[in-house]
PDB file of C-alpha atoms in Angstrom:
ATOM      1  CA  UNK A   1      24.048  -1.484  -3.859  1.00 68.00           C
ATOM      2  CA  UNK A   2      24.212   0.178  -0.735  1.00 77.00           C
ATOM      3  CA  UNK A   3      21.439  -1.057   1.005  1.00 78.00           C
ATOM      4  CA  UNK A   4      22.279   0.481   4.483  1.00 81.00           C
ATOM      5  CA  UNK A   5      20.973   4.116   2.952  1.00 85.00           C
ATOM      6  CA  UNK A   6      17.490   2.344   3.406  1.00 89.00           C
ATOM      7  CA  UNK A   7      17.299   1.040   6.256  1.00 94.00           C
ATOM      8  CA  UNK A   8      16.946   3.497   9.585  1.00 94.00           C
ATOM      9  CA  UNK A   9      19.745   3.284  12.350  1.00 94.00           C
ATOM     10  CA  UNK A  10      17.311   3.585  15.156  1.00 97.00           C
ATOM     11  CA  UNK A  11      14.466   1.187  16.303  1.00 98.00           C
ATOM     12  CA  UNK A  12      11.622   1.108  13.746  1.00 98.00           C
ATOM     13  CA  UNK A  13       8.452   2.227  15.651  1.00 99.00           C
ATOM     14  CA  UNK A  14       4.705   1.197  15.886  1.00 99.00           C
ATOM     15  CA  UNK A  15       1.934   2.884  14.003  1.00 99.00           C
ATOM     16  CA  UNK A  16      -0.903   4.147  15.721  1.00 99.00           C
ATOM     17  CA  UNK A  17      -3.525   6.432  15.474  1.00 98.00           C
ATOM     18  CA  UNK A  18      -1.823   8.181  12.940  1.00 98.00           C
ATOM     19  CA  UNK A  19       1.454   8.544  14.359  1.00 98.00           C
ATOM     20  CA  UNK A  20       4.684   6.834  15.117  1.00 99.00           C
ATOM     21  CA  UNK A  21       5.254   5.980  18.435  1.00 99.00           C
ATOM     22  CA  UNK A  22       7.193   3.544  20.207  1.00 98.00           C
ATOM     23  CA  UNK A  23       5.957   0.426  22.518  1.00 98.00           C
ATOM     24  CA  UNK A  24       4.927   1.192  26.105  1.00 98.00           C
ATOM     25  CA  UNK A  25       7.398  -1.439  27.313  1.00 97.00           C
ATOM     26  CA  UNK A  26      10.033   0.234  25.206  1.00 97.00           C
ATOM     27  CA  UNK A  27      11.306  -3.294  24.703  1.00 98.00           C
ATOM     28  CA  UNK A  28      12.896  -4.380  21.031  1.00 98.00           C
ATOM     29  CA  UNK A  29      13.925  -7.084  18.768  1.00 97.00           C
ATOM     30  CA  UNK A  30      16.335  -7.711  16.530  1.00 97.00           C
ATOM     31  CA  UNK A  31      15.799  -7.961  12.632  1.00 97.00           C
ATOM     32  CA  UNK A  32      17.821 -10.821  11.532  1.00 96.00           C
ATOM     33  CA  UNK A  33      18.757 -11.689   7.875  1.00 95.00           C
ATOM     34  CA  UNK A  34      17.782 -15.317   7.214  1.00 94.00           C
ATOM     35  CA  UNK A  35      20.885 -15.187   4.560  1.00 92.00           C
ATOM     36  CA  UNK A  36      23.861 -14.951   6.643  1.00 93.00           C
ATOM     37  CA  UNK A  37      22.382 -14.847  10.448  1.00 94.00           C
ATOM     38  CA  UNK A  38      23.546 -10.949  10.550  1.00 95.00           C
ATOM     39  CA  UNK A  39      20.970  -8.489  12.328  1.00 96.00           C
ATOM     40  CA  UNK A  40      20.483  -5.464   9.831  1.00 96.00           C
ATOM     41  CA  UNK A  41      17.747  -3.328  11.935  1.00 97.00           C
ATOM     42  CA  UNK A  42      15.703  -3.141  15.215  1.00 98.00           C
ATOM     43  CA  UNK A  43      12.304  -2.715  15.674  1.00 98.00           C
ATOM     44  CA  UNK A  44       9.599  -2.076  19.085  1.00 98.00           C
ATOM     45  CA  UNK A  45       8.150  -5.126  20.232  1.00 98.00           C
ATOM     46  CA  UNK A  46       4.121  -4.104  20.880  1.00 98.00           C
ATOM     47  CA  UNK A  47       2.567  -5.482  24.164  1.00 98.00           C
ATOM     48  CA  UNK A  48      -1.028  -5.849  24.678  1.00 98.00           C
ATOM     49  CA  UNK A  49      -1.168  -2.155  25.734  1.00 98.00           C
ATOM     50  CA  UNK A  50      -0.150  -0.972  22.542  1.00 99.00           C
ATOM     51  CA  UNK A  51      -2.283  -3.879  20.920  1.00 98.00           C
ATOM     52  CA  UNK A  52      -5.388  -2.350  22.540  1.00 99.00           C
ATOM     53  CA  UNK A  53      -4.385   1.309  21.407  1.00 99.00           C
ATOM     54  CA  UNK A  54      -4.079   0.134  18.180  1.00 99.00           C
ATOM     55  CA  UNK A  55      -7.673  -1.442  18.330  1.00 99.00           C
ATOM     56  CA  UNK A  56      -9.482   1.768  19.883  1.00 99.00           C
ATOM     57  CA  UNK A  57      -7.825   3.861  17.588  1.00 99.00           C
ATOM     58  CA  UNK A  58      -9.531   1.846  14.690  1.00 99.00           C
ATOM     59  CA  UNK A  59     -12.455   1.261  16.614  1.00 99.00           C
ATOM     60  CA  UNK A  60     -12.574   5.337  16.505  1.00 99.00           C
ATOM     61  CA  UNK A  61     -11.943   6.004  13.020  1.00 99.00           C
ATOM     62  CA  UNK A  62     -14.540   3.350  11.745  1.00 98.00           C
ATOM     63  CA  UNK A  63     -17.351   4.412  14.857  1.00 98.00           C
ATOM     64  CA  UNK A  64     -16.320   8.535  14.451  1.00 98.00           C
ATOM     65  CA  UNK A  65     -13.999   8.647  11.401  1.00 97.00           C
ATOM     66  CA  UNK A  66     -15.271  10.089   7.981  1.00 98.00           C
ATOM     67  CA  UNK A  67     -13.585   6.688   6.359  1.00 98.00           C
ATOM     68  CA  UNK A  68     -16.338   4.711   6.335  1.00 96.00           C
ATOM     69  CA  UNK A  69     -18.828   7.297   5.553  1.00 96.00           C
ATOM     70  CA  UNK A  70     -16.450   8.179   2.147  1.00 96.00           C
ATOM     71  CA  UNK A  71     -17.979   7.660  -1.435  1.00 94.00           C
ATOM     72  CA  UNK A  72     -16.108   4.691  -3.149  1.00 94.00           C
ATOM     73  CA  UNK A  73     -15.112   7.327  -4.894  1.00 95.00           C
ATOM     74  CA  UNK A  74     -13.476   9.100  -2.681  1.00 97.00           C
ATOM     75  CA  UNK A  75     -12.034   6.170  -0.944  1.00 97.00           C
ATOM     76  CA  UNK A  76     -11.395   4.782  -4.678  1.00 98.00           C
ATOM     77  CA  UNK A  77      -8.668   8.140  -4.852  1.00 98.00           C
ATOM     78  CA  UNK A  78      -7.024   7.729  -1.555  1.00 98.00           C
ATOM     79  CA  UNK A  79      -5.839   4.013  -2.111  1.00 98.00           C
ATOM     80  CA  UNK A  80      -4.716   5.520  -5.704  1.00 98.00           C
ATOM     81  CA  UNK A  81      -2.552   7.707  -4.028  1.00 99.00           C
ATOM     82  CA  UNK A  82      -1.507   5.035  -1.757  1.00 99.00           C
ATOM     83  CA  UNK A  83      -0.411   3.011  -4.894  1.00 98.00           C
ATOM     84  CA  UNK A  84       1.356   6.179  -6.610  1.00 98.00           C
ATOM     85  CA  UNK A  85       3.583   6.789  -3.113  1.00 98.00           C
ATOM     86  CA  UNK A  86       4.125   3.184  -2.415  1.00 98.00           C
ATOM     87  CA  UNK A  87       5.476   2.911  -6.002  1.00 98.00           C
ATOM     88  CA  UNK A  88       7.982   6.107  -5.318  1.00 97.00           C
ATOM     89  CA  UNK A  89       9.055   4.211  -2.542  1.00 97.00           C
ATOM     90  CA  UNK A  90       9.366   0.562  -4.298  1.00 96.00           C
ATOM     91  CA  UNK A  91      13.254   0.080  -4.146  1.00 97.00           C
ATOM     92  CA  UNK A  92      12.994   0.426  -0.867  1.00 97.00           C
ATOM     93  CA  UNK A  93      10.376  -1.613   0.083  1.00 98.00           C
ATOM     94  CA  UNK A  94      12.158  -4.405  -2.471  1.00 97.00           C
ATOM     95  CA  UNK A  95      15.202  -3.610  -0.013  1.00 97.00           C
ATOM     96  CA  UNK A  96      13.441  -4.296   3.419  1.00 97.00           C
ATOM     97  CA  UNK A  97      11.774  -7.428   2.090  1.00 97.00           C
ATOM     98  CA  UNK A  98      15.104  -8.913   0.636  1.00 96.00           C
ATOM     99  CA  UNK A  99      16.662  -8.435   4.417  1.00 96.00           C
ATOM    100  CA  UNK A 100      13.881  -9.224   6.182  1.00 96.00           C
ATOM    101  CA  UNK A 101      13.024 -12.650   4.140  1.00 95.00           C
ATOM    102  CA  UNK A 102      15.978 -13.588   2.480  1.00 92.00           C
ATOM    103  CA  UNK A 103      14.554 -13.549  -0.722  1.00 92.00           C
ATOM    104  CA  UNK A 104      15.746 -12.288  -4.278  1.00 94.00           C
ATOM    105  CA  UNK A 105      16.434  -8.803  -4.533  1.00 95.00           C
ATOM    106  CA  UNK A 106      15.158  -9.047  -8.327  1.00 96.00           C
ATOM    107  CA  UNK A 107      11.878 -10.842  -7.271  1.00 95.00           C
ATOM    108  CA  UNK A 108      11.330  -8.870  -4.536  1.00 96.00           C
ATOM    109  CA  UNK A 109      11.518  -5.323  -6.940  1.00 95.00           C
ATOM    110  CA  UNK A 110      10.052  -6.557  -9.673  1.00 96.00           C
ATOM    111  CA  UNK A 111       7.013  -9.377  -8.457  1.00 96.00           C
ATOM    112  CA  UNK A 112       6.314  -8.358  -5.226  1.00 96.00           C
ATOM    113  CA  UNK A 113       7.029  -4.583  -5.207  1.00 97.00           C
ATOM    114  CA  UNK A 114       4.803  -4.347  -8.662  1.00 97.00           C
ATOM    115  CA  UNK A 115       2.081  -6.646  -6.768  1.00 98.00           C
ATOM    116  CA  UNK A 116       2.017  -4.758  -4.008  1.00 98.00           C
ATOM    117  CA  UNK A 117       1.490  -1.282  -5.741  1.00 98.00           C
ATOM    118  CA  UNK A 118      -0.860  -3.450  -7.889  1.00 98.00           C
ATOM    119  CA  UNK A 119      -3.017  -3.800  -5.189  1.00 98.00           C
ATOM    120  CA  UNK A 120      -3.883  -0.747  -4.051  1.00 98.00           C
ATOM    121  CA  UNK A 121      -5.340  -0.075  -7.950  1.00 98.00           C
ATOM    122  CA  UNK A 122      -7.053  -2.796  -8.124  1.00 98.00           C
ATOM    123  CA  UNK A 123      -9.279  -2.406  -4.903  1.00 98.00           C
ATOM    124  CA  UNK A 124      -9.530   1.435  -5.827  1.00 98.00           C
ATOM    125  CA  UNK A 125     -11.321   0.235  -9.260  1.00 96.00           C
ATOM    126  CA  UNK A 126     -13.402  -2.492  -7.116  1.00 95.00           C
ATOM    127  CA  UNK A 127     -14.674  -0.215  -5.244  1.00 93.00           C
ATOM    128  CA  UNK A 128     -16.981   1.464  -7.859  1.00 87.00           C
ATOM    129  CA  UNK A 129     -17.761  -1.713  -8.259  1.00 86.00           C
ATOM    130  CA  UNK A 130     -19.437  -2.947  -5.071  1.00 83.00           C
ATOM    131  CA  UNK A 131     -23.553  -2.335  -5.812  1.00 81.00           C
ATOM    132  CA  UNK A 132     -26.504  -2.842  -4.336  1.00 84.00           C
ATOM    133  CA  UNK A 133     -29.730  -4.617  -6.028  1.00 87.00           C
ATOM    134  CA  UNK A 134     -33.503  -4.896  -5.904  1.00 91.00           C
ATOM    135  CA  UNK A 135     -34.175  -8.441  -6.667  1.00 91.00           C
ATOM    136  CA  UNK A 136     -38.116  -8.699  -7.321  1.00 90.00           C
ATOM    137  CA  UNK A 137     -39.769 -12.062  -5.397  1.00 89.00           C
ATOM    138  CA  UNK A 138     -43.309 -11.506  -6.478  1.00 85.00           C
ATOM    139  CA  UNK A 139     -46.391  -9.873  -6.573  1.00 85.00           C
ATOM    140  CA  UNK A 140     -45.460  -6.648  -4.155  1.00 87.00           C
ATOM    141  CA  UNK A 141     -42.231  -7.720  -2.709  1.00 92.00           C
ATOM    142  CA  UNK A 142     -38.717  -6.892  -3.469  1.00 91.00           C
ATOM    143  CA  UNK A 143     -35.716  -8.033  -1.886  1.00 93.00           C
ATOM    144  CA  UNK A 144     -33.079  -5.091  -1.508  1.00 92.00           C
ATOM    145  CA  UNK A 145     -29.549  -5.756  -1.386  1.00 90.00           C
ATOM    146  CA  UNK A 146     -27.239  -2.721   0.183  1.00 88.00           C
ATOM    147  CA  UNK A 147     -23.246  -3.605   1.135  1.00 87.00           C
ATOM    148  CA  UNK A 148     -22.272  -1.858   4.530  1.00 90.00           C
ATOM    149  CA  UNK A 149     -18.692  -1.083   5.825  1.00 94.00           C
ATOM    150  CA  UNK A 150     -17.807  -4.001   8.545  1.00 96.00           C
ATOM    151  CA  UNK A 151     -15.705  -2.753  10.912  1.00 98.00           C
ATOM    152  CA  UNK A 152     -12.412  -3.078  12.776  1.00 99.00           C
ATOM    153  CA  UNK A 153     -10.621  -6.131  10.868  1.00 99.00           C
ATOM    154  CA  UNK A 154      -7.348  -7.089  12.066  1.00 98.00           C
ATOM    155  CA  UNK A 155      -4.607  -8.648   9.864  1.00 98.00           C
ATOM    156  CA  UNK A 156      -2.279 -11.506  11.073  1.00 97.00           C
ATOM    157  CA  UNK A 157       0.353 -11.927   8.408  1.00 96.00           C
ATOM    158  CA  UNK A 158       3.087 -14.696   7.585  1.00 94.00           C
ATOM    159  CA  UNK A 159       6.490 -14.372   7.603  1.00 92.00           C
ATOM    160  CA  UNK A 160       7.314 -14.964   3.855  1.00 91.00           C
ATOM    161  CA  UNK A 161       5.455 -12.684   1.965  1.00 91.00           C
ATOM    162  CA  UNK A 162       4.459  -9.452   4.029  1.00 95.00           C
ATOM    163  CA  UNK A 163       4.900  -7.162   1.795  1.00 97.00           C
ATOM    164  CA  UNK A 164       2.842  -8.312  -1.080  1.00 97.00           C
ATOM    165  CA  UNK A 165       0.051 -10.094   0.996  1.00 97.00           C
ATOM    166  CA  UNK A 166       0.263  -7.324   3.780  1.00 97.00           C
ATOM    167  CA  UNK A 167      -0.782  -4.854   0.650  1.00 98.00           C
ATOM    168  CA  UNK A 168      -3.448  -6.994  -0.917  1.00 98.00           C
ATOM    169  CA  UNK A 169      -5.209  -7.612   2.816  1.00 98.00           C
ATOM    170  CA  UNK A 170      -4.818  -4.278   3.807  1.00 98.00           C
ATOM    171  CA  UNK A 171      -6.410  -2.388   0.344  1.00 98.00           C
ATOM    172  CA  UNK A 172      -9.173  -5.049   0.488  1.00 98.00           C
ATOM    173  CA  UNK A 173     -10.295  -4.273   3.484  1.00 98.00           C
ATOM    174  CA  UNK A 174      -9.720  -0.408   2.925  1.00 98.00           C
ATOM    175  CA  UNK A 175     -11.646  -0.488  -0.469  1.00 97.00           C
ATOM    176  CA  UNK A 176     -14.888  -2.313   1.813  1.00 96.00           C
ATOM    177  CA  UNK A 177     -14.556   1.508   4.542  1.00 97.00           C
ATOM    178  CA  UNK A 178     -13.281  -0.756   6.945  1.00 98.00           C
ATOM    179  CA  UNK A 179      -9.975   0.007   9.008  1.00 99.00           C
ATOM    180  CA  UNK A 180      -7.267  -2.753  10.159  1.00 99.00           C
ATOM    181  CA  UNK A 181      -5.066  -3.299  12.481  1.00 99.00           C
ATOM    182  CA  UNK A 182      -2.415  -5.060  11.361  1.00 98.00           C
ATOM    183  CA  UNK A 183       0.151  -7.269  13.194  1.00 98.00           C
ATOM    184  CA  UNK A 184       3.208  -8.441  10.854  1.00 97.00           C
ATOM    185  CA  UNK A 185       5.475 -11.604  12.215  1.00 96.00           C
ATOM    186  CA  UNK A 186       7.959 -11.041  14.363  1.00 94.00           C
ATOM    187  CA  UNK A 187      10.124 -12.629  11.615  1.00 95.00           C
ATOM    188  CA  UNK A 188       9.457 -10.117   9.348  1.00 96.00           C
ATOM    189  CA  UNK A 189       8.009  -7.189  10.208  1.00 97.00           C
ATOM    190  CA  UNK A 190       9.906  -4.371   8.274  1.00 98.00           C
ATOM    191  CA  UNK A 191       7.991  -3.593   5.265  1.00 98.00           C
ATOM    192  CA  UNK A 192       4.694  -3.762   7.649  1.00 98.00           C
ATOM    193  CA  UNK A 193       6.381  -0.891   9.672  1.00 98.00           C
ATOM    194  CA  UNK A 194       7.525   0.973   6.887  1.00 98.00           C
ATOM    195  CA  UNK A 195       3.849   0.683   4.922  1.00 98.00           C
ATOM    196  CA  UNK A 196       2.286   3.605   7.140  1.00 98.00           C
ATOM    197  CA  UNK A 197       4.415   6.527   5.599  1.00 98.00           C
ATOM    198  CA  UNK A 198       2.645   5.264   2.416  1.00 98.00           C
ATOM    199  CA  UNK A 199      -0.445   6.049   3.616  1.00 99.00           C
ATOM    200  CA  UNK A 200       0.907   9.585   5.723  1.00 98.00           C
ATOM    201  CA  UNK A 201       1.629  10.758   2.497  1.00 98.00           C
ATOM    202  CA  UNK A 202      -1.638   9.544   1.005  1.00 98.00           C
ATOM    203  CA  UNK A 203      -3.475  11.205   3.064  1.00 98.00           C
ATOM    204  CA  UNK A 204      -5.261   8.741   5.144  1.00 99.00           C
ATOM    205  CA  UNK A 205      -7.092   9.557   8.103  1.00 98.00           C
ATOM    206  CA  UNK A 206      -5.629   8.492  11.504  1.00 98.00           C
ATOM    207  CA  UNK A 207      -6.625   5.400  12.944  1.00 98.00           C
ATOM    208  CA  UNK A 208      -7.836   3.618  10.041  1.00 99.00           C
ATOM    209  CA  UNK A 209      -4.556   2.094   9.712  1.00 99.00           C
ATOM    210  CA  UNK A 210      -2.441   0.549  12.797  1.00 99.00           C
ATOM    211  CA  UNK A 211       0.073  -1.677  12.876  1.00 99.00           C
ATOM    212  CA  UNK A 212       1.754  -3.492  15.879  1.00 99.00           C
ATOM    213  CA  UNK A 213       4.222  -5.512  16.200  1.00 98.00           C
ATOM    214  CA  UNK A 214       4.663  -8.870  19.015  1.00 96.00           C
ATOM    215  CA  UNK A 215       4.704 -12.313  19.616  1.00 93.00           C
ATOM    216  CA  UNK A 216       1.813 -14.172  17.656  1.00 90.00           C
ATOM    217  CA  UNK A 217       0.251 -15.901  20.924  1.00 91.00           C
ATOM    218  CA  UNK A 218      -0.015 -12.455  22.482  1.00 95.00           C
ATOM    219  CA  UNK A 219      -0.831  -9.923  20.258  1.00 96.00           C
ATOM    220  CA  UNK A 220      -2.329 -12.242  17.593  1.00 94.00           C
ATOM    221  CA  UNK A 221      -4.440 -14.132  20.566  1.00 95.00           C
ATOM    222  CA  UNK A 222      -5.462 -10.572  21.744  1.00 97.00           C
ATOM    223  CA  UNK A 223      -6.677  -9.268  18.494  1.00 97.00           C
ATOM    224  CA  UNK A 224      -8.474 -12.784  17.832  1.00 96.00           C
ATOM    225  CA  UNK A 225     -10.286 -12.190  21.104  1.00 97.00           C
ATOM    226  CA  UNK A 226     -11.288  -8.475  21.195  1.00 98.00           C
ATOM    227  CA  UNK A 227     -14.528  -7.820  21.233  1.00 98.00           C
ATOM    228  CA  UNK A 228     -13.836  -4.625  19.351  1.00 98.00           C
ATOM    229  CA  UNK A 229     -12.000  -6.596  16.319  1.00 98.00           C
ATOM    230  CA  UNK A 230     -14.832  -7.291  14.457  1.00 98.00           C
ATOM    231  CA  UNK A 231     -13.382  -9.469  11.737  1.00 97.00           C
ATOM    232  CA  UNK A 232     -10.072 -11.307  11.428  1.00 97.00           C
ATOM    233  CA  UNK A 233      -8.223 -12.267   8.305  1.00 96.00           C
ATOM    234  CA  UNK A 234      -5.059 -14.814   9.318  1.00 93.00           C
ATOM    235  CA  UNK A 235      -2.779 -15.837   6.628  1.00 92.00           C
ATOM    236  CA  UNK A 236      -0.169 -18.606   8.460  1.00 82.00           C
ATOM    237  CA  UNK A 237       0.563 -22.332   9.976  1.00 73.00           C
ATOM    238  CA  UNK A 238      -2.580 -24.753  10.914  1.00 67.00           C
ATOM    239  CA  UNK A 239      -1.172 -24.501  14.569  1.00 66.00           C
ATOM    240  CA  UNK A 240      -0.966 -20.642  14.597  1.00 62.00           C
ATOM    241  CA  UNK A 241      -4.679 -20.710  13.203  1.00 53.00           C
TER     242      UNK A 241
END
């Protein structure tokens, strides 16, 4: 196979706002396969600057955006679509993760490409699912249960399973009207920064997904600390927690 046809020749770039852009420092790192110590891509290395971007621009969309206001419904068809395009793309996401993490080519296609696409159905059907209740306590009093959006949640992920976790975090949180801001390790960040052209072509409004690239005890630290993050799902080491 000729994997190079997948994999860009210039730096891979941040996703914010809805668009590509690269990091205010301009700085980059090198993407490194774990199999034989060769570097097989580049990608922007996001500072705080581009951390906090990333954060108001999700802050935006879930304050201003028409993604939280959506019918589960119509949320329900977007991260359908998300699942049809990511599926298109699925050899080369299998590609990117078999670089990036040194895993099986085989496994990566057919487990974690599948559970990834997976995903993205199965929190569109959940999200028909999510009701509210009236729960009656006695004599003239109900208690009503209604489920609300969240907020801004931002997404720490682990090196050696991005792709499949990064897809089951990110349509979780989706499926709830929240919007993320994701930040992939530095170890293997590829199919994080290839994920938003799934959701371009989706149709997804801007902001509600970001991702950002960076050292865990900067950019992770800063998204654990914003005031603006309201929630924070961390998949990794005891010390990184």
């Amino acid at each position: 196979m000729d994997w190079q046809k997948f994999i860009k020749s210039t730096p891979y770039e941040l996703y914010i706002d809805g668009a590509f852009v690269p990091s205010a420092s301009g700085r980059t790192f090198d993407m490194v396969n774990p199999a034989n110590g060769e570097v097989f891509a580049t990608a922007y290395e996001g500072g705080t600057e581009d951390c906090e971007k990333a954060i108001q621009a999700a802050r935006k969309a879930f304050d201003e955006g028409p993604w939280p206001k959506m019918s589960p419904r119509e949320r329900a068809t977007l991260l359908r679509k998300a699942g049809d395009e990511f599926a298109k793309m699925k050899e080369e996401f299998a590609v990117a993760e078999t670089l990036d993490c040194g895993k099986q080519y085989m496994s990566a296609l057919y487990y974690e490409a599948d559970m990834a696409a997976d995903a993205f159905y199965y929190y569109a059907g959940l999200t028909r699912l999510v009701e509210g209740k009236v729960v009656p306590l006695g004599q003239d009093v109900l208690n009503i249960v209604e489920w609300y959006p969240y907020g801004v949640v931002g997404e720490i992920l682990p090196w050696n399973g991005p792709m499949m976790m990064g897809c089951q975090k990110i349509s979780a949180a989706l499926a709830g009207g929240n919007t993320v801001v994701v930040k992939p390790s530095s170890q293997a960040a590829l199919t994080m920064l290839m994920l938003p052209e799934v959701f371009e072509r989706a149709g997804f409004p801007p902001g509600v997904v970001n991702v950002v690239t960076g050292p865990g005890a900067l950019i992770g630290d800063y998204l654990v600390e914003s005031k603006d993050v309201d929630m924070v799902s961390m998949t990794g080491g005891t010390e990184t927690g």
